[in-house]
Amino acid sequence: MKLLEILAEHVHMSSGSFINISVVGPALTFRIRHNEQNLSLADVTQQAGLVKSELEAQTGLQILQTGVGQREEAAAVLPRQARSTSPMRSVLLTLVALVGVAGLLVALAVALCVRQHARKRDKERLAALGPEGAHGDTTFEYQDLCRQHMATKSLFSRAEGPPEPSRVSSVSSQFSDAAQASPSSHSSTPSWCEEPAQANMDISTGHMILAYMEDHLRNRDRLAQEWQALCAYQAEPNTCATAQGEGNIKKNRHPDFLPYDHARIKLKVESSPSRSDYINASPIIEHDPRMPAYIATQGPLSHTIADFWQMVWESGCTVIVMLTPLVEDGVKQCDRYWPDEGSSLYHIYEVNLVSEHIWCEDFLVRSFYLKNVQTQETRTLTQFHFLSWPAEGTPASTRPLLDFRRKVNKCYRGRSCPIIVHCSDGAGRTGTYVLIDMVLNRMAKGVKEIDIAATLEHVRDQRPGLVRSKDQFEFALTAVAEEVNAILKALPQ
């Protein structure tokens, strides 16, 4: 309608922001959808009153009053054509109704265009999460419907009463062991909420460790010498004969990053589809040899996905940390080992995607329901997927990774199973994350003497190639220093 289009120009909004437009007698009512200016109904009607004379001059209508309705919370504008006769009023009302219908169609077209643009933007943003396939469009449409559902519920919950249960899982459900009612829920709504640093370190120890880290980072020559010494370090024993066996070579993504014979995960042969105990994965022990703290592994290949889920099941894992996109710069880094939606069967393991939630542009969280179809046993587990860590490089900042780690540990807290950590080759990014987490966990337990180089040698004794570059080693030092600094700030002074 011309009146609403002119009003939209005055308040700097698009005409598509007016919804639920209706004409009842001389009254024109409408609602306002969420907009970039964050204008409410009251703001718009107040502005309409301020520019009343201009609206009358441009439309030839006389505006009797403006306001916000009490029952339906809809704005109303009461126009009346000056010096009109009764027959003319009927004609005008008909014209107003026709214009209203036309305006509604225009608003619908604008909404569709906005939706298509948003969908295109989301596709570009999530393109790195996996290769394009036959189900890609369906997945994005489903995510878009979820976003629209959440937005609608937020805008009209007061006017329409209590909301109905949503298929989109809540943020808190990501950290629940209970089975979710919905078989598959996706949300692309960012939910950035930084976890506070755990203030469980005495001040003197914190300052001592921080000074040690900062000295390392300032002294570039010392840092370079330390890295050279680490590169020259050789683990003993260091044979990888099993990984290089004829039947196992094809199970390795990268020939240079293989598990040691003395430190590798062994699958149960009777449950393996290939009747082999081999998988490219290494247990990483922190202090108790009976209970690995981590399992460092490569990103699954298409023909090792069943082996991966067998390892998840047999290790009792409840948390997976994924540090690579599926595809980076056109190169496949990892095969998708979970279903796009619903469930998929990998040998005897049925994996059901319960929810997928994007916390921020750097990482997302997925919840899975895992079932052994032979025994009918079921489990739940959570995958934390960090997206902004390039292969052989480092994230642009330590802050997102540190918050990511806090969320992982919040989910893992109190459990006694290993955390499965993987990137593409199970070495560079995987080793850097394990190194950061292990050092910070030692600090949290009260260890006062921290030697990151010695810790790296300790984990390299268990898997070769962990932390692939000097930049990644320096990033680990910086991350530890920044987390200690955050803990010190959180302590009562």
Tab-separated table of C-alpha atoms in Angstrom:
chain	number	residue	atom	x	y	z
A	1	MET	CA	0.000	0.000	0.000
A	2	LYS	CA	1.217	3.437	-0.841
A	3	LEU	CA	0.668	4.706	2.713
A	4	LEU	CA	2.858	1.954	4.212
A	5	GLU	CA	5.516	2.340	1.505
A	6	ILE	CA	5.786	6.088	2.264
A	7	LEU	CA	5.816	5.372	6.014
A	8	ALA	CA	8.560	2.780	5.474
A	9	GLU	CA	10.707	5.395	3.711
A	10	HIS	CA	10.290	7.802	6.631
A	11	VAL	CA	11.392	5.234	9.237
A	12	HIS	CA	14.135	3.808	6.960
A	13	MET	CA	12.645	0.307	6.807
A	14	SER	CA	11.730	-1.968	3.934
A	15	SER	CA	8.039	-2.357	3.126
A	16	GLY	CA	8.511	-6.071	3.751
A	17	SER	CA	8.889	-5.291	7.460
A	18	PHE	CA	5.105	-4.741	7.658
A	19	ILE	CA	3.234	-8.013	8.157
A	20	ASN	CA	-0.321	-9.146	8.964
A	21	ILE	CA	-1.681	-6.126	7.082
A	22	SER	CA	-5.483	-5.803	7.168
A	23	VAL	CA	-8.101	-3.143	6.489
A	24	VAL	CA	-11.166	-3.102	8.748
A	25	GLY	CA	-13.494	-0.229	7.890
A	26	PRO	CA	-11.419	2.955	7.920
A	27	ALA	CA	-8.662	1.331	10.016
A	28	LEU	CA	-5.411	-0.010	8.567
A	29	THR	CA	-3.672	-2.463	10.945
A	30	PHE	CA	-0.350	-4.215	10.710
A	31	ARG	CA	2.508	-5.770	12.666
A	32	ILE	CA	6.241	-5.165	12.458
A	33	ARG	CA	8.658	-8.054	11.924
A	34	HIS	CA	12.162	-8.000	13.438
A	35	ASN	CA	14.284	-5.456	11.530
A	36	GLU	CA	17.862	-4.169	11.356
A	37	GLN	CA	16.835	-0.863	12.983
A	38	ASN	CA	15.300	-2.820	15.893
A	39	LEU	CA	12.176	-0.630	15.681
A	40	SER	CA	9.079	-1.695	17.619
A	41	LEU	CA	5.401	-1.048	16.872
A	42	ALA	CA	5.462	1.870	19.289
A	43	ASP	CA	8.474	3.412	17.512
A	44	VAL	CA	6.796	3.170	14.103
A	45	THR	CA	3.445	4.589	15.229
A	46	GLN	CA	5.218	7.416	17.052
A	47	GLN	CA	7.123	8.260	13.872
A	48	ALA	CA	3.883	8.092	11.869
A	49	GLY	CA	2.403	10.704	14.175
A	50	LEU	CA	5.414	12.974	13.709
A	51	VAL	CA	5.209	12.862	9.904
A	52	LYS	CA	1.390	12.838	9.778
A	53	SER	CA	1.127	16.008	7.695
A	54	GLU	CA	3.635	14.705	5.135
A	55	LEU	CA	1.794	11.402	4.842
A	56	GLU	CA	-1.505	13.210	4.288
A	57	ALA	CA	0.050	15.471	1.651
A	58	GLN	CA	1.608	12.565	-0.259
A	59	THR	CA	-1.398	10.216	-0.132
A	60	GLY	CA	-4.355	12.589	-0.201
A	61	LEU	CA	-5.705	10.851	2.903
A	62	GLN	CA	-6.564	12.339	6.250
A	63	ILE	CA	-5.048	10.414	9.173
A	64	LEU	CA	-7.340	10.568	12.186
A	65	GLN	CA	-5.049	8.835	14.705
A	66	THR	CA	-2.202	6.345	15.152
A	67	GLY	CA	-1.535	3.926	17.977
A	68	VAL	CA	-0.767	0.405	19.203
A	69	GLY	CA	-3.702	-1.934	19.808
A	70	GLN	CA	-4.103	-3.448	23.291
A	71	ARG	CA	-5.462	-6.902	22.469
A	72	GLU	CA	-3.579	-7.971	19.341
A	73	GLU	CA	-0.550	-5.619	19.657
A	74	ALA	CA	-1.024	-4.366	16.102
A	75	ALA	CA	-0.394	-0.805	14.987
A	76	ALA	CA	-3.400	1.043	13.536
A	77	VAL	CA	-3.605	4.027	11.200
A	78	LEU	CA	-7.047	5.536	10.564
A	79	PRO	CA	-6.977	7.327	7.195
A	80	ARG	CA	-9.912	9.274	5.760
A	81	GLN	CA	-10.007	11.089	2.454
A	82	ALA	CA	-10.766	14.764	2.887
A	83	ARG	CA	-14.223	16.000	1.741
A	84	SER	CA	-15.277	12.491	0.627
A	85	THR	CA	-18.856	11.481	-0.021
A	86	SER	CA	-20.410	8.169	0.981
A	87	PRO	CA	-20.253	6.597	-2.522
A	88	MET	CA	-16.662	7.699	-2.855
A	89	ARG	CA	-15.865	6.147	0.501
A	90	SER	CA	-17.034	2.739	-0.740
A	91	VAL	CA	-14.884	3.039	-3.819
A	92	LEU	CA	-11.922	4.131	-1.726
A	93	LEU	CA	-12.329	1.229	0.676
A	94	THR	CA	-12.365	-1.164	-2.266
A	95	LEU	CA	-9.241	0.443	-3.672
A	96	VAL	CA	-7.590	0.324	-0.250
A	97	ALA	CA	-8.381	-3.391	-0.001
A	98	LEU	CA	-6.921	-4.017	-3.466
A	99	VAL	CA	-3.820	-2.017	-2.616
A	100	GLY	CA	-3.562	-3.992	0.619
A	101	VAL	CA	-3.602	-7.273	-1.283
A	102	ALA	CA	-1.032	-5.919	-3.734
A	103	GLY	CA	1.136	-4.735	-0.842
A	104	LEU	CA	0.887	-8.136	0.794
A	105	LEU	CA	2.029	-9.803	-2.431
A	106	VAL	CA	4.934	-7.358	-2.712
A	107	ALA	CA	5.881	-8.018	0.919
A	108	LEU	CA	5.745	-11.759	0.242
A	109	ALA	CA	7.999	-11.380	-2.792
A	110	VAL	CA	10.486	-9.301	-0.750
A	111	ALA	CA	10.443	-11.912	2.030
A	112	LEU	CA	11.148	-14.685	-0.472
A	113	CYS	CA	14.041	-12.720	-1.960
A	114	VAL	CA	15.489	-12.118	1.526
A	115	ARG	CA	15.094	-15.797	2.350
A	116	GLN	CA	16.832	-16.877	-0.866
A	117	HIS	CA	19.686	-14.446	-0.149
A	118	ALA	CA	20.031	-15.742	3.426
A	119	ARG	CA	20.027	-19.338	2.195
A	120	LYS	CA	22.741	-18.548	-0.343
A	121	ARG	CA	24.855	-16.871	2.353
A	122	ASP	CA	24.441	-19.859	4.681
A	123	LYS	CA	25.401	-22.273	1.914
A	124	GLU	CA	28.617	-20.343	1.320
A	125	ARG	CA	29.331	-20.207	5.050
A	126	LEU	CA	28.765	-23.917	5.611
A	127	ALA	CA	30.311	-25.112	2.350
A	128	ALA	CA	33.450	-26.177	4.198
A	129	LEU	CA	31.496	-28.606	6.360
A	130	GLY	CA	31.285	-31.196	3.614
A	131	PRO	CA	31.278	-31.962	-0.088
A	132	GLU	CA	28.275	-31.087	-2.162
A	133	GLY	CA	25.928	-34.012	-2.565
A	134	ALA	CA	22.421	-35.015	-3.442
A	135	HIS	CA	21.141	-34.164	0.027
A	136	GLY	CA	22.827	-30.759	0.336
A	137	ASP	CA	19.811	-28.645	-0.621
A	138	THR	CA	17.510	-30.623	1.643
A	139	THR	CA	19.831	-30.054	4.599
A	140	PHE	CA	20.041	-26.303	4.046
A	141	GLU	CA	16.267	-26.020	3.582
A	142	TYR	CA	15.777	-27.851	6.859
A	143	GLN	CA	18.222	-25.546	8.645
A	144	ASP	CA	16.487	-22.522	7.144
A	145	LEU	CA	13.100	-23.746	8.388
A	146	CYS	CA	14.579	-24.111	11.873
A	147	ARG	CA	15.927	-20.562	11.766
A	148	GLN	CA	12.551	-19.222	10.638
A	149	HIS	CA	10.800	-21.188	13.382
A	150	MET	CA	13.110	-19.767	16.058
A	151	ALA	CA	12.761	-16.211	14.751
A	152	THR	CA	8.951	-16.447	14.578
A	153	LYS	CA	8.746	-17.868	18.085
A	154	SER	CA	10.909	-15.042	19.414
A	155	LEU	CA	8.896	-12.276	17.731
A	156	PHE	CA	5.355	-13.371	18.519
A	157	SER	CA	5.598	-15.400	21.724
A	158	ARG	CA	3.929	-12.621	23.759
A	159	ALA	CA	1.060	-12.112	21.346
A	160	GLU	CA	0.324	-15.764	20.759
A	161	GLY	CA	0.844	-17.195	24.234
A	162	PRO	CA	3.189	-20.006	25.285
A	163	PRO	CA	5.214	-21.432	22.390
A	164	GLU	CA	4.787	-24.986	21.214
A	165	PRO	CA	7.692	-27.408	21.705
A	166	SER	CA	10.387	-26.772	19.118
A	167	ARG	CA	12.240	-29.394	17.086
A	168	VAL	CA	15.370	-27.263	17.440
A	169	SER	CA	17.252	-28.438	20.508
A	170	SER	CA	18.190	-25.977	23.219
A	171	VAL	CA	21.784	-25.005	23.876
A	172	SER	CA	21.804	-26.840	27.201
A	173	SER	CA	20.744	-30.085	25.536
A	174	GLN	CA	24.112	-30.281	23.823
A	175	PHE	CA	25.649	-31.225	27.145
A	176	SER	CA	23.069	-33.775	28.224
A	177	ASP	CA	23.529	-37.522	28.272
A	178	ALA	CA	19.785	-38.058	28.001
A	179	ALA	CA	18.387	-39.207	24.663
A	180	GLN	CA	16.692	-36.397	22.765
A	181	ALA	CA	13.063	-36.664	21.738
A	182	SER	CA	13.730	-35.367	18.250
A	183	PRO	CA	15.512	-37.719	15.833
A	184	SER	CA	17.337	-34.889	14.130
A	185	SER	CA	17.485	-31.195	14.931
A	186	HIS	CA	19.597	-28.568	13.245
A	187	SER	CA	20.216	-24.972	14.191
A	188	SER	CA	22.372	-22.454	12.385
A	189	THR	CA	21.756	-19.727	14.945
A	190	PRO	CA	25.004	-18.450	16.469
A	191	SER	CA	25.046	-18.812	20.260
A	192	TRP	CA	28.350	-17.317	21.305
A	193	CYS	CA	28.692	-17.399	25.059
A	194	GLU	CA	32.267	-17.449	26.257
A	195	GLU	CA	32.974	-19.892	29.065
A	196	PRO	CA	34.712	-18.264	32.033
A	197	ALA	CA	38.260	-19.343	32.819
A	198	GLN	CA	38.427	-21.733	35.752
A	199	ALA	CA	39.994	-19.864	38.688
A	200	ASN	CA	41.677	-22.859	40.350
A	201	MET	CA	45.309	-21.733	40.540
A	202	ASP	CA	47.134	-19.907	43.295
A	203	ILE	CA	48.423	-16.461	42.346
A	204	SER	CA	52.140	-17.127	42.906
A	205	THR	CA	52.124	-20.259	40.736
A	206	GLY	CA	50.143	-18.466	38.029
A	207	HIS	CA	52.534	-15.534	37.872
A	208	MET	CA	55.552	-17.860	37.822
A	209	ILE	CA	54.155	-19.887	34.915
A	210	LEU	CA	53.060	-16.749	33.056
A	211	ALA	CA	56.546	-15.234	33.393
A	212	TYR	CA	58.079	-18.475	32.065
A	213	MET	CA	55.773	-18.514	29.026
A	214	GLU	CA	56.255	-14.831	28.242
A	215	ASP	CA	60.037	-15.216	28.479
A	216	HIS	CA	59.873	-18.047	25.926
A	217	LEU	CA	57.759	-15.980	23.559
A	218	ARG	CA	59.953	-12.872	23.844
A	219	ASN	CA	63.228	-14.727	23.351
A	220	ARG	CA	62.952	-15.673	19.690
A	221	ASP	CA	66.396	-17.306	19.532
A	222	ARG	CA	65.644	-19.513	22.519
A	223	LEU	CA	62.307	-20.500	20.993
A	224	ALA	CA	63.982	-21.402	17.689
A	225	GLN	CA	66.674	-23.457	19.446
A	226	GLU	CA	64.064	-25.292	21.492
A	227	TRP	CA	62.099	-26.144	18.352
A	228	GLN	CA	65.255	-27.400	16.599
A	229	ALA	CA	65.948	-29.671	19.549
A	230	LEU	CA	62.375	-30.975	19.386
A	231	CYS	CA	62.746	-31.694	15.660
A	232	ALA	CA	65.900	-33.702	16.359
A	233	TYR	CA	64.186	-35.730	19.082
A	234	GLN	CA	63.615	-39.411	18.254
A	235	ALA	CA	61.184	-41.587	20.188
A	236	GLU	CA	62.324	-45.050	21.255
A	237	PRO	CA	60.954	-47.485	20.213
A	238	ASN	CA	59.676	-45.994	16.970
A	239	THR	CA	58.739	-48.846	14.628
A	240	CYS	CA	55.486	-48.668	12.625
A	241	ALA	CA	55.569	-52.095	10.963
A	242	THR	CA	51.896	-52.886	11.555
A	243	ALA	CA	50.735	-49.621	9.970
A	244	GLN	CA	52.930	-50.325	6.949
A	245	GLY	CA	51.613	-53.878	6.517
A	246	GLU	CA	50.146	-54.792	3.147
A	247	GLY	CA	46.544	-54.873	4.321
A	248	ASN	CA	46.836	-51.665	6.375
A	249	ILE	CA	48.597	-49.179	4.068
A	250	LYS	CA	45.298	-48.272	2.387
A	251	LYS	CA	43.836	-47.404	5.798
A	252	ASN	CA	46.304	-44.532	6.282
A	253	ARG	CA	45.408	-41.054	5.053
A	254	HIS	CA	49.030	-39.830	5.143
A	255	PRO	CA	52.036	-42.205	4.846
A	256	ASP	CA	54.208	-40.066	7.151
A	257	PHE	CA	51.885	-40.123	10.167
A	258	LEU	CA	51.421	-43.665	11.404
A	259	PRO	CA	50.906	-45.109	14.880
A	260	TYR	CA	53.822	-46.812	16.617
A	261	ASP	CA	53.636	-50.579	17.034
A	262	HIS	CA	53.943	-50.215	20.817
A	263	ALA	CA	51.326	-47.474	21.079
A	264	ARG	CA	48.333	-48.053	18.832
A	265	ILE	CA	44.636	-48.668	19.338
A	266	LYS	CA	43.732	-52.297	18.680
A	267	LEU	CA	40.209	-53.128	17.551
A	268	LYS	CA	38.464	-56.385	18.374
A	269	VAL	CA	39.016	-58.547	15.307
A	270	GLU	CA	35.713	-60.406	15.690
A	271	SER	CA	33.796	-57.117	15.432
A	272	SER	CA	35.817	-55.585	12.600
A	273	PRO	CA	34.326	-55.684	9.086
A	274	SER	CA	37.843	-56.200	7.662
A	275	ARG	CA	38.763	-58.804	10.313
A	276	SER	CA	41.737	-56.658	11.332
A	277	ASP	CA	42.670	-54.967	14.605
A	278	TYR	CA	44.339	-52.011	12.837
A	279	ILE	CA	43.207	-48.387	12.832
A	280	ASN	CA	45.415	-45.314	12.450
A	281	ALA	CA	44.945	-44.152	16.038
A	282	SER	CA	47.180	-43.814	19.094
A	283	PRO	CA	46.330	-43.755	22.817
A	284	ILE	CA	47.887	-40.705	24.507
A	285	ILE	CA	48.610	-41.350	28.174
A	286	GLU	CA	49.076	-38.476	30.581
A	287	HIS	CA	50.019	-40.286	33.798
A	288	ASP	CA	47.941	-43.473	34.190
A	289	PRO	CA	48.986	-46.126	31.603
A	290	ARG	CA	45.741	-47.992	32.208
A	291	MET	CA	43.601	-45.042	31.148
A	292	PRO	CA	44.570	-42.920	28.110
A	293	ALA	CA	43.540	-39.280	28.373
A	294	TYR	CA	43.154	-38.967	24.591
A	295	ILE	CA	42.997	-41.000	21.417
A	296	ALA	CA	44.814	-39.141	18.630
A	297	THR	CA	43.659	-40.306	15.221
A	298	GLN	CA	43.440	-39.305	11.579
A	299	GLY	CA	40.249	-38.108	9.921
A	300	PRO	CA	38.393	-41.252	8.790
A	301	LEU	CA	38.599	-42.350	5.167
A	302	SER	CA	35.431	-43.534	3.423
A	303	HIS	CA	36.442	-47.181	3.933
A	304	THR	CA	37.543	-46.753	7.586
A	305	ILE	CA	34.392	-45.068	8.933
A	306	ALA	CA	33.092	-48.358	10.372
A	307	ASP	CA	36.490	-48.874	12.061
A	308	PHE	CA	36.246	-45.370	13.543
A	309	TRP	CA	32.840	-46.021	15.100
A	310	GLN	CA	34.051	-49.397	16.365
A	311	MET	CA	36.892	-47.551	18.114
A	312	VAL	CA	34.425	-45.013	19.548
A	313	TRP	CA	32.266	-47.846	20.885
A	314	GLU	CA	35.040	-50.019	22.277
A	315	SER	CA	36.825	-47.081	23.964
A	316	GLY	CA	33.604	-45.924	25.631
A	317	CYS	CA	34.135	-42.466	24.143
A	318	THR	CA	31.543	-39.760	24.816
A	319	VAL	CA	33.372	-36.726	23.348
A	320	ILE	CA	34.923	-36.261	19.889
A	321	VAL	CA	37.049	-33.204	19.081
A	322	MET	CA	37.257	-32.522	15.325
A	323	LEU	CA	39.755	-29.844	14.272
A	324	THR	CA	39.422	-29.777	10.464
A	325	PRO	CA	36.788	-28.911	7.896
A	326	LEU	CA	35.839	-31.780	5.611
A	327	VAL	CA	37.225	-29.896	2.610
A	328	GLU	CA	39.819	-27.112	2.584
A	329	ASP	CA	40.864	-25.259	-0.584
A	330	GLY	CA	39.282	-28.004	-2.666
A	331	VAL	CA	41.276	-30.760	-0.912
A	332	LYS	CA	39.420	-33.387	1.121
A	333	GLN	CA	40.691	-33.361	4.702
A	334	CYS	CA	38.302	-35.886	6.207
A	335	ASP	CA	35.375	-38.006	5.041
A	336	ARG	CA	31.981	-37.290	6.597
A	337	TYR	CA	31.545	-40.050	9.158
A	338	TRP	CA	28.104	-39.030	10.385
A	339	PRO	CA	24.724	-38.688	8.622
A	340	ASP	CA	23.577	-35.360	7.199
A	341	GLU	CA	20.309	-35.961	9.022
A	342	GLY	CA	18.473	-38.917	10.467
A	343	SER	CA	20.574	-42.058	10.886
A	344	SER	CA	23.130	-44.151	8.984
A	345	LEU	CA	24.408	-47.661	9.596
A	346	TYR	CA	28.173	-48.241	9.569
A	347	HIS	CA	28.679	-52.021	9.821
A	348	ILE	CA	26.974	-52.828	13.175
A	349	TYR	CA	26.892	-49.250	14.472
A	350	GLU	CA	23.838	-47.090	13.822
A	351	VAL	CA	24.621	-43.387	14.153
A	352	ASN	CA	21.719	-40.980	14.618
A	353	LEU	CA	22.292	-37.228	14.337
A	354	VAL	CA	20.253	-35.786	17.208
A	355	SER	CA	21.211	-32.120	16.876
A	356	GLU	CA	23.623	-29.763	15.172
A	357	HIS	CA	24.161	-26.323	16.641
A	358	ILE	CA	26.449	-23.543	15.398
A	359	TRP	CA	27.818	-21.699	18.434
A	360	CYS	CA	29.763	-19.104	16.465
A	361	GLU	CA	31.627	-18.794	13.176
A	362	ASP	CA	34.540	-20.804	14.610
A	363	PHE	CA	32.865	-23.977	15.856
A	364	LEU	CA	29.713	-26.031	16.106
A	365	VAL	CA	28.440	-28.890	18.260
A	366	ARG	CA	26.686	-32.085	17.180
A	367	SER	CA	24.983	-34.655	19.380
A	368	PHE	CA	24.820	-38.302	18.306
A	369	TYR	CA	22.832	-41.316	19.438
A	370	LEU	CA	24.968	-44.433	18.870
A	371	LYS	CA	23.488	-47.943	18.790
A	372	ASN	CA	25.147	-51.335	18.513
A	373	VAL	CA	22.579	-53.241	16.456
A	374	GLN	CA	24.015	-56.601	17.543
A	375	THR	CA	23.657	-56.024	21.274
A	376	GLN	CA	20.924	-53.326	21.064
A	377	GLU	CA	22.958	-51.187	23.480
A	378	THR	CA	22.779	-47.411	23.000
A	379	ARG	CA	24.914	-44.447	23.992
A	380	THR	CA	24.999	-40.691	23.463
A	381	LEU	CA	28.058	-38.676	22.543
A	382	THR	CA	28.961	-35.134	21.538
A	383	GLN	CA	31.190	-33.944	18.716
A	384	PHE	CA	32.836	-30.507	18.978
A	385	HIS	CA	33.849	-29.342	15.494
A	386	PHE	CA	36.355	-26.447	15.229
A	387	LEU	CA	36.185	-24.887	11.767
A	388	SER	CA	38.764	-22.089	11.571
A	389	TRP	CA	42.080	-23.932	11.904
A	390	PRO	CA	43.889	-24.246	8.544
A	391	ALA	CA	45.949	-27.333	7.753
A	392	GLU	CA	49.613	-26.948	8.786
A	393	GLY	CA	48.761	-23.498	10.179
A	394	THR	CA	47.276	-21.936	13.294
A	395	PRO	CA	44.001	-20.147	14.101
A	396	ALA	CA	44.050	-16.365	13.726
A	397	SER	CA	43.534	-15.975	17.482
A	398	THR	CA	43.830	-18.160	20.574
A	399	ARG	CA	40.576	-16.911	22.088
A	400	PRO	CA	38.101	-19.027	20.041
A	401	LEU	CA	40.146	-22.195	20.569
A	402	LEU	CA	40.460	-21.580	24.317
A	403	ASP	CA	36.708	-21.070	24.630
A	404	PHE	CA	36.161	-24.141	22.455
A	405	ARG	CA	38.395	-26.139	24.848
A	406	ARG	CA	36.457	-24.898	27.888
A	407	LYS	CA	33.200	-26.086	26.336
A	408	VAL	CA	34.731	-29.472	25.515
A	409	ASN	CA	35.958	-29.888	29.083
A	410	LYS	CA	32.645	-28.723	30.528
A	411	CYS	CA	30.952	-31.522	28.591
A	412	TYR	CA	33.663	-34.074	29.467
A	413	ARG	CA	33.991	-33.208	33.167
A	414	GLY	CA	33.607	-36.186	35.491
A	415	ARG	CA	34.104	-38.870	32.847
A	416	SER	CA	36.804	-41.522	32.809
A	417	CYS	CA	37.002	-42.331	29.086
A	418	PRO	CA	39.492	-40.884	26.571
A	419	ILE	CA	38.639	-37.876	24.399
A	420	ILE	CA	39.002	-38.712	20.703
A	421	VAL	CA	40.882	-35.893	18.952
A	422	HIS	CA	41.400	-35.803	15.199
A	423	CYS	CA	42.222	-33.438	12.366
A	424	SER	CA	43.161	-34.709	8.913
A	425	ASP	CA	46.454	-36.515	9.557
A	426	GLY	CA	46.078	-36.802	13.334
A	427	ALA	CA	49.358	-34.965	13.890
A	428	GLY	CA	49.643	-31.172	13.527
A	429	ARG	CA	46.385	-29.703	14.780
A	430	THR	CA	45.625	-32.779	16.874
A	431	GLY	CA	49.005	-32.612	18.628
A	432	THR	CA	48.737	-28.869	19.249
A	433	TYR	CA	45.298	-29.211	20.856
A	434	VAL	CA	46.401	-32.181	22.999
A	435	LEU	CA	49.536	-30.284	24.108
A	436	ILE	CA	47.550	-27.175	25.134
A	437	ASP	CA	44.890	-29.199	26.933
A	438	MET	CA	47.366	-31.470	28.740
A	439	VAL	CA	49.483	-28.559	30.024
A	440	LEU	CA	46.458	-26.572	31.222
A	441	ASN	CA	44.964	-29.663	32.881
A	442	ARG	CA	48.232	-30.227	34.738
A	443	MET	CA	48.121	-26.652	35.989
A	444	ALA	CA	44.535	-27.148	37.134
A	445	LYS	CA	45.713	-30.154	39.194
A	446	GLY	CA	48.261	-27.985	40.999
A	447	VAL	CA	51.462	-28.927	39.122
A	448	LYS	CA	53.847	-26.005	39.575
A	449	GLU	CA	56.672	-27.012	37.230
A	450	ILE	CA	55.476	-26.804	33.629
A	451	ASP	CA	57.806	-27.652	30.729
A	452	ILE	CA	55.927	-27.530	27.432
A	453	ALA	CA	58.885	-28.895	25.422
A	454	ALA	CA	59.155	-31.911	27.744
A	455	THR	CA	55.399	-32.424	27.543
A	456	LEU	CA	55.594	-32.414	23.743
A	457	GLU	CA	58.367	-35.025	23.847
A	458	HIS	CA	56.142	-37.092	26.153
A	459	VAL	CA	53.237	-37.119	23.680
A	460	ARG	CA	55.554	-37.655	20.690
A	461	ASP	CA	56.779	-40.815	22.401
A	462	GLN	CA	53.245	-42.089	21.822
A	463	ARG	CA	52.494	-40.801	18.311
A	464	PRO	CA	54.921	-39.347	15.741
A	465	GLY	CA	54.601	-35.869	14.259
A	466	LEU	CA	52.406	-34.324	16.944
A	467	VAL	CA	52.712	-30.519	16.486
A	468	ARG	CA	54.102	-30.210	12.962
A	469	SER	CA	55.556	-26.706	12.861
A	470	LYS	CA	57.311	-24.067	14.944
A	471	ASP	CA	54.271	-21.813	14.445
A	472	GLN	CA	52.023	-24.447	16.021
A	473	PHE	CA	54.450	-24.848	18.947
A	474	GLU	CA	54.534	-21.077	19.433
A	475	PHE	CA	50.721	-20.981	19.211
A	476	ALA	CA	50.555	-23.575	22.013
A	477	LEU	CA	52.829	-21.428	24.202
A	478	THR	CA	50.729	-18.335	23.483
A	479	ALA	CA	47.471	-20.145	24.228
A	480	VAL	CA	48.757	-21.425	27.566
A	481	ALA	CA	50.031	-17.954	28.506
A	482	GLU	CA	46.735	-16.298	27.611
A	483	GLU	CA	44.698	-18.867	29.542
A	484	VAL	CA	46.908	-18.458	32.620
A	485	ASN	CA	46.501	-14.701	32.300
A	486	ALA	CA	42.706	-15.112	32.112
A	487	ILE	CA	42.750	-17.356	35.207
A	488	LEU	CA	44.825	-14.801	37.134
A	489	LYS	CA	42.359	-12.043	36.234
A	490	ALA	CA	39.512	-14.212	37.529
A	491	LEU	CA	41.222	-14.798	40.892
A	492	PRO	CA	40.264	-12.540	43.826
A	493	GLN	CA	43.063	-10.022	44.271
